[in-house]
Short mmCIF file of N, CA, C and O in Angstrom, two decimals:
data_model
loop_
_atom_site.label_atom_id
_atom_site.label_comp_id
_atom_site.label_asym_id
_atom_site.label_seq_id
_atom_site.Cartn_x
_atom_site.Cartn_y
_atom_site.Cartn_z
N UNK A 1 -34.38 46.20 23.11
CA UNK A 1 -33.28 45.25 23.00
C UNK A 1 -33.08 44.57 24.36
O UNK A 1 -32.58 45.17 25.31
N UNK A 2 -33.45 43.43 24.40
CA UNK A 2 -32.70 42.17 25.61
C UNK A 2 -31.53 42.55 26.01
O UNK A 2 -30.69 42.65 25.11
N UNK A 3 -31.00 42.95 27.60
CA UNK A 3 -29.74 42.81 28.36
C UNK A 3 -28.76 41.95 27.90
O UNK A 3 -29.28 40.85 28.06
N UNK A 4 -27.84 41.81 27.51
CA UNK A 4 -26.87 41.26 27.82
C UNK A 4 -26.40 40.30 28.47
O UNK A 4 -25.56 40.74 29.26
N UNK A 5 -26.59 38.44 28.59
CA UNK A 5 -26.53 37.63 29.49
C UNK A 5 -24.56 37.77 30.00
O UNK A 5 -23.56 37.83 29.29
N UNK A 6 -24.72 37.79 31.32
CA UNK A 6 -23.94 38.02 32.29
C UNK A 6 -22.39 37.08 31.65
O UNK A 6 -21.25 37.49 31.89
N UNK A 7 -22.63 36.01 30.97
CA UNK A 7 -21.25 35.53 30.50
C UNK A 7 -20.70 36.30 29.52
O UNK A 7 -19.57 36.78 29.34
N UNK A 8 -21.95 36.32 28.79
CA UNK A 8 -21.59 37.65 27.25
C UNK A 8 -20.91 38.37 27.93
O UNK A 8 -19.70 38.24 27.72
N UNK A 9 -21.22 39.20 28.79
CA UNK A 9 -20.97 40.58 29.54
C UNK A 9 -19.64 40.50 29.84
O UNK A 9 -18.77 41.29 29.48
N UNK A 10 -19.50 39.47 30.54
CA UNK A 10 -18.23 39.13 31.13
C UNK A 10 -17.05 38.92 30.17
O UNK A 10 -15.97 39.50 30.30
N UNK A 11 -17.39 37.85 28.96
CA UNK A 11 -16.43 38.14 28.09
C UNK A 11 -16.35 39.20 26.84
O UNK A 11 -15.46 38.99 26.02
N UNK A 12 -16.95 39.96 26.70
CA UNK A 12 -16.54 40.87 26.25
C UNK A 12 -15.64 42.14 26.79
O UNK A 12 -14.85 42.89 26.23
N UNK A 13 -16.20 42.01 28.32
CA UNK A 13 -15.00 42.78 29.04
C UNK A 13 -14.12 42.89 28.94
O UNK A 13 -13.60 43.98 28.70
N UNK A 14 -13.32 41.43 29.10
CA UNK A 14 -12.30 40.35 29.23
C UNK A 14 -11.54 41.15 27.51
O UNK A 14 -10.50 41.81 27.47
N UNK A 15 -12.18 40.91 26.64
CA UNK A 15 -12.05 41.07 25.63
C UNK A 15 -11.04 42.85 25.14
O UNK A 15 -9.99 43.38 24.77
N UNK A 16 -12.11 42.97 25.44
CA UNK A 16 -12.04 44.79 25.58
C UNK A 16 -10.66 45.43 26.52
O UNK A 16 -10.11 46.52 26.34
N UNK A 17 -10.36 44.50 27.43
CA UNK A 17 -8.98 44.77 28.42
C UNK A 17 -7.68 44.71 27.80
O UNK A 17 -6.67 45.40 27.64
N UNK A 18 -8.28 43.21 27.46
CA UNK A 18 -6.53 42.53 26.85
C UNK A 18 -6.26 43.41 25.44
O UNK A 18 -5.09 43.66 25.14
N UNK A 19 -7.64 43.98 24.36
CA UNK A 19 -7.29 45.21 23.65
C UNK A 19 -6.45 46.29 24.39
O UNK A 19 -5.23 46.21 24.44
N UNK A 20 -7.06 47.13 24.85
CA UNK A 20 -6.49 48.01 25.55
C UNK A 20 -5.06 47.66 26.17
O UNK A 20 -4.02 48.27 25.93
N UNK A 21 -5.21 46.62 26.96
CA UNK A 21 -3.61 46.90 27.99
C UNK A 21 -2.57 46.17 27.20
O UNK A 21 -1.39 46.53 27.21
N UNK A 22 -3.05 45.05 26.44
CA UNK A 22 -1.90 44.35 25.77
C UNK A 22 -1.98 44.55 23.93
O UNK A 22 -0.93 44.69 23.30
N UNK A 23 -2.96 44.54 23.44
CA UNK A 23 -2.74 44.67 21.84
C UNK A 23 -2.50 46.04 21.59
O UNK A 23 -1.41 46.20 21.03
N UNK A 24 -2.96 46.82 21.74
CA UNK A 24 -2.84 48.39 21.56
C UNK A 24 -1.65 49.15 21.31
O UNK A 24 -1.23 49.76 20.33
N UNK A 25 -1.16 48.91 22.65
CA UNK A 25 0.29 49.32 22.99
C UNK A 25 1.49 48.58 22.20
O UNK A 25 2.44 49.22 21.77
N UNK A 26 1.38 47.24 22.06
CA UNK A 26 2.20 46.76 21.09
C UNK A 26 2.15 47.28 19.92
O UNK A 26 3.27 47.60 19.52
N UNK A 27 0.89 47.61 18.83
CA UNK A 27 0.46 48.36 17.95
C UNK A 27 1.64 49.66 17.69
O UNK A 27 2.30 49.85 16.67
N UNK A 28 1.66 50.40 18.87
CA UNK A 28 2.63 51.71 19.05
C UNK A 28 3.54 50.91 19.02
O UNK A 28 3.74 51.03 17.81
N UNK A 29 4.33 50.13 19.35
CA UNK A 29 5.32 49.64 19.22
C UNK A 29 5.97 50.03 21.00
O UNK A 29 7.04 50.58 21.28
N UNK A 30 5.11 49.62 21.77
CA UNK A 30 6.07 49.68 23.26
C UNK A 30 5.64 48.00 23.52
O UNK A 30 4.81 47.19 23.12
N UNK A 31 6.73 48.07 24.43
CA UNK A 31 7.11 46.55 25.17
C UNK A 31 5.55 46.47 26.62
O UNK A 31 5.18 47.48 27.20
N UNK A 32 5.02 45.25 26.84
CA UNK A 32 3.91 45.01 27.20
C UNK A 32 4.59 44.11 28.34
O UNK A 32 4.39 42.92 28.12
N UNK A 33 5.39 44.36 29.56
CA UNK A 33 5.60 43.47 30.65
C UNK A 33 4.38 42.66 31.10
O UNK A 33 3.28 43.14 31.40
N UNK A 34 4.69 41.53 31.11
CA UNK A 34 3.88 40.50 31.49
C UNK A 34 2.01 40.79 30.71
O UNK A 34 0.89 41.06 31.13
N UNK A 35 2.73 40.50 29.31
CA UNK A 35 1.60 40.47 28.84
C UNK A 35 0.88 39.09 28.51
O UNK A 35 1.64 38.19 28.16
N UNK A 36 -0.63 38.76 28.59
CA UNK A 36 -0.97 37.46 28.02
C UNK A 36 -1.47 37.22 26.71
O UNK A 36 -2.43 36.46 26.55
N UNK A 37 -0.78 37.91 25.55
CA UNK A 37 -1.03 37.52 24.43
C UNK A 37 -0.26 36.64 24.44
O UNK A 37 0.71 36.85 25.17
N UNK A 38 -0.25 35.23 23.67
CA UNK A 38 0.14 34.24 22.73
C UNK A 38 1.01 34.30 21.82
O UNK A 38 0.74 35.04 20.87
N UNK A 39 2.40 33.51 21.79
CA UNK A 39 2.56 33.69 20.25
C UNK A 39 1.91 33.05 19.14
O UNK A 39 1.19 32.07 19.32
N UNK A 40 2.15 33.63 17.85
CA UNK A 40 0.86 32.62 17.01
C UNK A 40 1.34 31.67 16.79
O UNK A 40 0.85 31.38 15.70
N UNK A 41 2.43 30.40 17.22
CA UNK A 41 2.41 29.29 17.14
C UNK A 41 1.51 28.43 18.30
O UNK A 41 0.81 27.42 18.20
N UNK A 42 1.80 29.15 19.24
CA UNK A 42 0.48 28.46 20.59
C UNK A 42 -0.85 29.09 19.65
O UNK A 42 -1.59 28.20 19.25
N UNK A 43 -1.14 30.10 19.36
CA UNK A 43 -2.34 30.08 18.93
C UNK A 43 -2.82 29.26 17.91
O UNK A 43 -4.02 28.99 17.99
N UNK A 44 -2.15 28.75 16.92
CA UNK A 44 -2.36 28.48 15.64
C UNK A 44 -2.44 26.62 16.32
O UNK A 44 -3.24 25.83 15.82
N UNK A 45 -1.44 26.18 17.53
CA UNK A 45 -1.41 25.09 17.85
C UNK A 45 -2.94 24.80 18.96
O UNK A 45 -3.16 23.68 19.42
N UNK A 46 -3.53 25.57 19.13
CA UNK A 46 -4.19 25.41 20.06
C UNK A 46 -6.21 25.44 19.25
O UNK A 46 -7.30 24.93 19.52
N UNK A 47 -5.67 26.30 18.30
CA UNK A 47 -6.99 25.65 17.41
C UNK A 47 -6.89 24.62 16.56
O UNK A 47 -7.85 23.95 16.18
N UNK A 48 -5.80 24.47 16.27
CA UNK A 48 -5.78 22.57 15.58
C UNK A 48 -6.14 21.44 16.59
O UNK A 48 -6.57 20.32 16.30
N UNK A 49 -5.76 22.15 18.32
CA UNK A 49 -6.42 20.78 18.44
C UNK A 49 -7.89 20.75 18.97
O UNK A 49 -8.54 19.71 19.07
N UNK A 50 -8.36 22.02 19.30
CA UNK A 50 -9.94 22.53 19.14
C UNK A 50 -10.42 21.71 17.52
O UNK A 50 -11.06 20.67 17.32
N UNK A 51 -10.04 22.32 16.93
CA UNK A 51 -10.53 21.73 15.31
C UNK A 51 -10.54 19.73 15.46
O UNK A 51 -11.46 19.09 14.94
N UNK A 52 -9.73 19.23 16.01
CA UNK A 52 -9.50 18.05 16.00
C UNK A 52 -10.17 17.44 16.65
O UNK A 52 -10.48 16.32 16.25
N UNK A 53 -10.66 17.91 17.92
CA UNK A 53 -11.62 17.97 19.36
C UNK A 53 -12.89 18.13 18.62
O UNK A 53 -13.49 17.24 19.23
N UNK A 54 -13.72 18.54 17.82
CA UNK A 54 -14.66 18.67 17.38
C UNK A 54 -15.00 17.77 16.62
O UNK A 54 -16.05 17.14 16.74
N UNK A 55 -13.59 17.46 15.16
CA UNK A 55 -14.08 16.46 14.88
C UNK A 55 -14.01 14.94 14.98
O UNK A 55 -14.23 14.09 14.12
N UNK A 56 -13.55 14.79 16.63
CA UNK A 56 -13.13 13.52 16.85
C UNK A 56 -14.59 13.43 17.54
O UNK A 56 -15.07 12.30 17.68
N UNK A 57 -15.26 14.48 17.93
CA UNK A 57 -16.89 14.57 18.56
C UNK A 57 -17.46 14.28 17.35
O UNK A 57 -17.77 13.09 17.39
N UNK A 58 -17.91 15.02 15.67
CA UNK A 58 -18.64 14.53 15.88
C UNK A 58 -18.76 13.28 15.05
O UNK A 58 -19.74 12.82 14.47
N UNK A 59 -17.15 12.72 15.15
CA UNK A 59 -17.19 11.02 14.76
C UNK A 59 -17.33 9.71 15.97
O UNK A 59 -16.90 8.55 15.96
N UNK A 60 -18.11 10.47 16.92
CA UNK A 60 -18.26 9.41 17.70
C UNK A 60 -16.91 9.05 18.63
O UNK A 60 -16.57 7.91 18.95
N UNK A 61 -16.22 10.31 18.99
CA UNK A 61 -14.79 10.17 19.55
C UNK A 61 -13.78 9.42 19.29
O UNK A 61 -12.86 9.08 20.03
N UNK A 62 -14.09 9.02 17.61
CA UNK A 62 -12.86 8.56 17.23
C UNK A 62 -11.38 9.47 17.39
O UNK A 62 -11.23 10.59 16.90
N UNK A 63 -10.43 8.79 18.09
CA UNK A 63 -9.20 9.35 17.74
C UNK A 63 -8.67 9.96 16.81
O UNK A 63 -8.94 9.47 15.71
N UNK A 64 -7.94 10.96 16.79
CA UNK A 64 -7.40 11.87 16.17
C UNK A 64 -6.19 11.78 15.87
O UNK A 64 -5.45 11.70 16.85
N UNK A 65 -5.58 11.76 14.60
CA UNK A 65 -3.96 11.96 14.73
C UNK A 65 -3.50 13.24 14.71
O UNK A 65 -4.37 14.04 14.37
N UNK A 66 -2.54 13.68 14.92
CA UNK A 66 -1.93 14.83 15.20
C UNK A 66 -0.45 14.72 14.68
O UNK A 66 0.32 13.82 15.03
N UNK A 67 -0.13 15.76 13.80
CA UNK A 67 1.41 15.24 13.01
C UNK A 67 1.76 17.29 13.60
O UNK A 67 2.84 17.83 13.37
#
């Protein structure tokens, strides 16, 4: 099996942390000071405009509306 390229590596780390120090513990139900999870309205707002970003690419960067 091929290594692991170094960004992979890196974000899965990344990945594997914010499990541990911030989703986990909320799970139990304790308070997470200065945690960087999202609420799911930034999340849910932040792939609509990923989703919109893609397909304003691949129409030739036509503009996008956003309601």
């Amino acid at each position: 099996m091929k290594p692991m390229h170094s960004e992979w590596r890196d974000r899965l780390d990344h990945w594997l942390r914010m499990l541990r120090d911030d989703f986990y513990p909320r799970l139990q139900g304790k308070e997470v000071p200065g945690s960087r999870l999202s609420s799911i309205d930034r999340s849910v707002e932040s792939h609509l405009v990923a989703l919109a970003a893609e397909r304003s690419r691949l129409n030739g960067g036509e503009p996008i509306e956003m309601y």
